[in-house]
PDB file of C-alpha atoms in Angstrom:
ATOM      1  CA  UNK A   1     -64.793 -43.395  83.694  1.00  0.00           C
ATOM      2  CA  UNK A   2     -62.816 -40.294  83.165  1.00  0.00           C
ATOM      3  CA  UNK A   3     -64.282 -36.928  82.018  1.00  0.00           C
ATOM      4  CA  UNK A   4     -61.497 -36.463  79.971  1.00  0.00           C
ATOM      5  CA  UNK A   5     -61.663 -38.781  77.312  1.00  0.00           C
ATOM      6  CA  UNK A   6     -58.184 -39.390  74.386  1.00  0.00           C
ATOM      7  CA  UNK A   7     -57.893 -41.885  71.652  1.00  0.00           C
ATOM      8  CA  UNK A   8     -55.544 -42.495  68.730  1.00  0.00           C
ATOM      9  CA  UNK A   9     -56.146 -44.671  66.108  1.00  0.00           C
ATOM     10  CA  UNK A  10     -54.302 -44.711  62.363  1.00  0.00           C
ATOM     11  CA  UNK A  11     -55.730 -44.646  58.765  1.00  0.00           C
ATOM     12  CA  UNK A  12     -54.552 -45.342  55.914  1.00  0.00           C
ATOM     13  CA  UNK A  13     -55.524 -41.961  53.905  1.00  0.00           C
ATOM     14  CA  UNK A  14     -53.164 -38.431  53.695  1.00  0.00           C
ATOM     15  CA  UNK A  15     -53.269 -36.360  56.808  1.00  0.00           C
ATOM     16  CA  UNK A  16     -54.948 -33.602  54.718  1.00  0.00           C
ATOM     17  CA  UNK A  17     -57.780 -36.049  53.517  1.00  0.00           C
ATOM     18  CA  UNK A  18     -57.916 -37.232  56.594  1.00  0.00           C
ATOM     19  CA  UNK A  19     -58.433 -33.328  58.234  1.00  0.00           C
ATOM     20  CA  UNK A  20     -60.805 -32.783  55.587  1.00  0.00           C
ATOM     21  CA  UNK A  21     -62.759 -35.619  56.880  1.00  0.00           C
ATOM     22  CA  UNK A  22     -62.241 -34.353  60.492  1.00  0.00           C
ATOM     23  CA  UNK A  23     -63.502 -30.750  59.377  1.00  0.00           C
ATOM     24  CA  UNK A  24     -66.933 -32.223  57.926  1.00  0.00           C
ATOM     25  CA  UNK A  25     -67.491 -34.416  60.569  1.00  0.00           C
ATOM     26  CA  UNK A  26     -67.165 -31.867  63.456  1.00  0.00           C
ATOM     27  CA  UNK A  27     -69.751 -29.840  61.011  1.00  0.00           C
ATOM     28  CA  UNK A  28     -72.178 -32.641  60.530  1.00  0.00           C
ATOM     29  CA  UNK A  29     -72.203 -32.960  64.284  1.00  0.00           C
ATOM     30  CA  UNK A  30     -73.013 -29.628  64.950  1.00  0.00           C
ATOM     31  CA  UNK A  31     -69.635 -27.895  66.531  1.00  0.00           C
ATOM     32  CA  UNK A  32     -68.321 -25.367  66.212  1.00  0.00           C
ATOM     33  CA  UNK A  33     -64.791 -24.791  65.102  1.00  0.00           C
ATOM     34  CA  UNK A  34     -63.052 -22.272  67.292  1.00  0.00           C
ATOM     35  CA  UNK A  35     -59.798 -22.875  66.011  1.00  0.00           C
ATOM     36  CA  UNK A  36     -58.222 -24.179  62.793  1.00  0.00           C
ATOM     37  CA  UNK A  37     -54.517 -24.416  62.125  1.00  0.00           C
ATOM     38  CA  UNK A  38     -55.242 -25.965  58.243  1.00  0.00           C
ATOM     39  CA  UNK A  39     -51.212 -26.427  57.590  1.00  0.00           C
ATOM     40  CA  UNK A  40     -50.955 -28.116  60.611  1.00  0.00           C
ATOM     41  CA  UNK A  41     -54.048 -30.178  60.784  1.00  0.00           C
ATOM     42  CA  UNK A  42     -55.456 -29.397  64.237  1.00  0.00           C
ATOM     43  CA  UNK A  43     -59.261 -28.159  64.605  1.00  0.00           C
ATOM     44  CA  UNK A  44     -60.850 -27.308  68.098  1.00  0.00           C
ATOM     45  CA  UNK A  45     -64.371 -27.937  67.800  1.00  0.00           C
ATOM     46  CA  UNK A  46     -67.162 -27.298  70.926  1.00  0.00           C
ATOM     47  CA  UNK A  47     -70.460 -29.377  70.541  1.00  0.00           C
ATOM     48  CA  UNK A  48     -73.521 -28.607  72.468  1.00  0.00           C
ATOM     49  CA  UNK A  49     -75.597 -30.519  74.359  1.00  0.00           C
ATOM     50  CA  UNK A  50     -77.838 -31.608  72.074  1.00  0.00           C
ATOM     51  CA  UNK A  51     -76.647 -33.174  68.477  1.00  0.00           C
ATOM     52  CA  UNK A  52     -78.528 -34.315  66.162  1.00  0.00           C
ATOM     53  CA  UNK A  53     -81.354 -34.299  67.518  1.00  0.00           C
ATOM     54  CA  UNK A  54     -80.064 -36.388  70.777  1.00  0.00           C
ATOM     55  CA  UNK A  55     -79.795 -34.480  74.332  1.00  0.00           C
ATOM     56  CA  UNK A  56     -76.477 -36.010  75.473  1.00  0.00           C
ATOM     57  CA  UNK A  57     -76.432 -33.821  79.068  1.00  0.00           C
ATOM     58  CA  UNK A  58     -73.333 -31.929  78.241  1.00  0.00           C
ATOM     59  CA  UNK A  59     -70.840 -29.243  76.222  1.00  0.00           C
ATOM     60  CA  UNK A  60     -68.116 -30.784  74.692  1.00  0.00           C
ATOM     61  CA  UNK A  61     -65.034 -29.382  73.289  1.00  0.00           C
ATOM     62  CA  UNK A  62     -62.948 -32.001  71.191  1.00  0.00           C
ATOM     63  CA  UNK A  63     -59.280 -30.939  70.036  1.00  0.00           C
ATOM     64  CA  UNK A  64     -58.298 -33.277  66.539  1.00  0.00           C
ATOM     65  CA  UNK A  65     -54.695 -33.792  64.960  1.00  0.00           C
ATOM     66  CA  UNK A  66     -53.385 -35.745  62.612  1.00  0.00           C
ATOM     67  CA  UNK A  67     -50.259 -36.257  62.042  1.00  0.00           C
ATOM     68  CA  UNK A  68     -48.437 -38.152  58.965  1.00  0.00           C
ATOM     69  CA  UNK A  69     -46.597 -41.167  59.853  1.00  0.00           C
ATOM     70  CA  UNK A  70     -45.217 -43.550  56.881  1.00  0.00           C
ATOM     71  CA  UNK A  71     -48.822 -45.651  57.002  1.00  0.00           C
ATOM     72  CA  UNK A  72     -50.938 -42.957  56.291  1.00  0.00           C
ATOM     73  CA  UNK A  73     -51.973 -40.309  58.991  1.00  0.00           C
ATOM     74  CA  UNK A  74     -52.639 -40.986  62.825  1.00  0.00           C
ATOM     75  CA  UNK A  75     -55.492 -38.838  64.155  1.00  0.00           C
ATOM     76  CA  UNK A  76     -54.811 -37.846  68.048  1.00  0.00           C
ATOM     77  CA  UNK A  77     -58.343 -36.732  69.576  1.00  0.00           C
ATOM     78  CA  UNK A  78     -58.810 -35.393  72.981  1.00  0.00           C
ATOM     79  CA  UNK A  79     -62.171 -34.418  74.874  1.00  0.00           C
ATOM     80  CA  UNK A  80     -63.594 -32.960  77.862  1.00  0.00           C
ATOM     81  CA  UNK A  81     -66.531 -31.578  78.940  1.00  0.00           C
ATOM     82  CA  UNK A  82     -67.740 -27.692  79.702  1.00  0.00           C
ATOM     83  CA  UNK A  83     -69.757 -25.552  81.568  1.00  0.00           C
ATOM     84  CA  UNK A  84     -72.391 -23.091  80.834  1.00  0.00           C
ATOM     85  CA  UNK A  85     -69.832 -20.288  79.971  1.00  0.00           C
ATOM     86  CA  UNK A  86     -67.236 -22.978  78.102  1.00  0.00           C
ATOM     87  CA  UNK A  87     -64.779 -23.438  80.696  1.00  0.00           C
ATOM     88  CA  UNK A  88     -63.519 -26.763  81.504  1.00  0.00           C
ATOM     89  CA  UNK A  89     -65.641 -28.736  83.776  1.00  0.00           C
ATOM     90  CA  UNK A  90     -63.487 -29.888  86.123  1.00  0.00           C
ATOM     91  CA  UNK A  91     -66.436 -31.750  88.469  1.00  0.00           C
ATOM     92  CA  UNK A  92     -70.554 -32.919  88.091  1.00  0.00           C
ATOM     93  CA  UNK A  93     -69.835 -33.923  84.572  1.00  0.00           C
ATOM     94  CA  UNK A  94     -72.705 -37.081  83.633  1.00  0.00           C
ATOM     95  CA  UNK A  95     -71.014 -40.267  83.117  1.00  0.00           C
ATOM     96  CA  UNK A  96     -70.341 -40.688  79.110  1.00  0.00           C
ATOM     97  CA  UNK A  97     -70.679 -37.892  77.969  1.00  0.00           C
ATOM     98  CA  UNK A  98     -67.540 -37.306  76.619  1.00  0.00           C
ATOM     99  CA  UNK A  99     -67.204 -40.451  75.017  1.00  0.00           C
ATOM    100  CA  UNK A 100     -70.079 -40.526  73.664  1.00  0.00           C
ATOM    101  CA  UNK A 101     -69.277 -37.352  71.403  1.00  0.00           C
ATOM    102  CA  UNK A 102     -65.460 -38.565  70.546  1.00  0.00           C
ATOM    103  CA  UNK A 103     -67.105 -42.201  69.373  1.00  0.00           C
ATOM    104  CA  UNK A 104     -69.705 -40.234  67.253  1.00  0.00           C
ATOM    105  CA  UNK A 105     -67.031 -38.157  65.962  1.00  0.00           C
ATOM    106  CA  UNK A 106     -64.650 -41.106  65.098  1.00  0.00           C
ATOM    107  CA  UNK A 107     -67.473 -42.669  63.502  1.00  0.00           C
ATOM    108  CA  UNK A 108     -68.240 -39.611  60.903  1.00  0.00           C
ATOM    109  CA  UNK A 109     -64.563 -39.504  60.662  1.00  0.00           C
ATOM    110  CA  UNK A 110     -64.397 -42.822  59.254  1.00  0.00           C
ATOM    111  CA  UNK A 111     -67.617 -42.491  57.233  1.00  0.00           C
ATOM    112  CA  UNK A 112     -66.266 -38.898  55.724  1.00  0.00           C
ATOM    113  CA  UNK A 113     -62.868 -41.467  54.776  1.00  0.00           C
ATOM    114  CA  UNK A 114     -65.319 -44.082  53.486  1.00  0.00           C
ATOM    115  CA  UNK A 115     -63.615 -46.739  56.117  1.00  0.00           C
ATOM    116  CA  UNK A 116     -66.134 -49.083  57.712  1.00  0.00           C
ATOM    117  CA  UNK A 117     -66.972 -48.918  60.628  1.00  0.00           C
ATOM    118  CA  UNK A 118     -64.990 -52.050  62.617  1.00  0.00           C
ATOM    119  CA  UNK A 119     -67.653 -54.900  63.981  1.00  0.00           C
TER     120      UNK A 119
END
């Protein structure tokens, strides 16, 4: 399993609803937004190592974009772990990690776009 972890998926919503969605669910995961480009929906967001209440072992910074298209907006995420001083962690990562926090993320996502979740 990689340590770097990118996904795409499309919804049917505006690109700024959609990075309004992308905003509050970064925030309801506790990160921390270290960069914001609004009129070009991108965020940066780093996540500690414990969210919500759940030790998941690592740092995670998670880079979101969305970009119209003519069905809506497609949402390009892409994830790696960090260190102690937030540098990419380029070996010793835990298994999971990382795709643990983008699948929690794309899951607020979708709940901030009132989409349900797929079974």
């Amino acid at each position: 399993m990689p340590f770097e972890q990118h996904q795409e998926k499309n919804y049917p919503k505006d690109a700024a609803s959609i990075f309004q969605a992308a905003l509050k669910a970064a925030e309801k995961l506790q990160g921390k937004i270290i960069s914001s480009a609004p009129e070009q929906f991108k965020l940066t967001a780093r996540f500690p190592k414990t969210i919500l209440g759940q030790t998941v072992g690592e740092r995670t910074e998670l880079s979101c974009e969305v970009r119209a298209d003519e069905e809506g907006g497609l949402v390009v995420v892409d994830a790696f772990p960090l260190d102690a001083v937030e540098r990419k962690l380029m070996f010793g990562a835990r298994k999971g990690v990382t795709l643990t926090v983008v699948t929690w993320f794309i899951a607020h996502l979708e709940h901030n776009l009132g989409i349900a979740p797929a079974k």
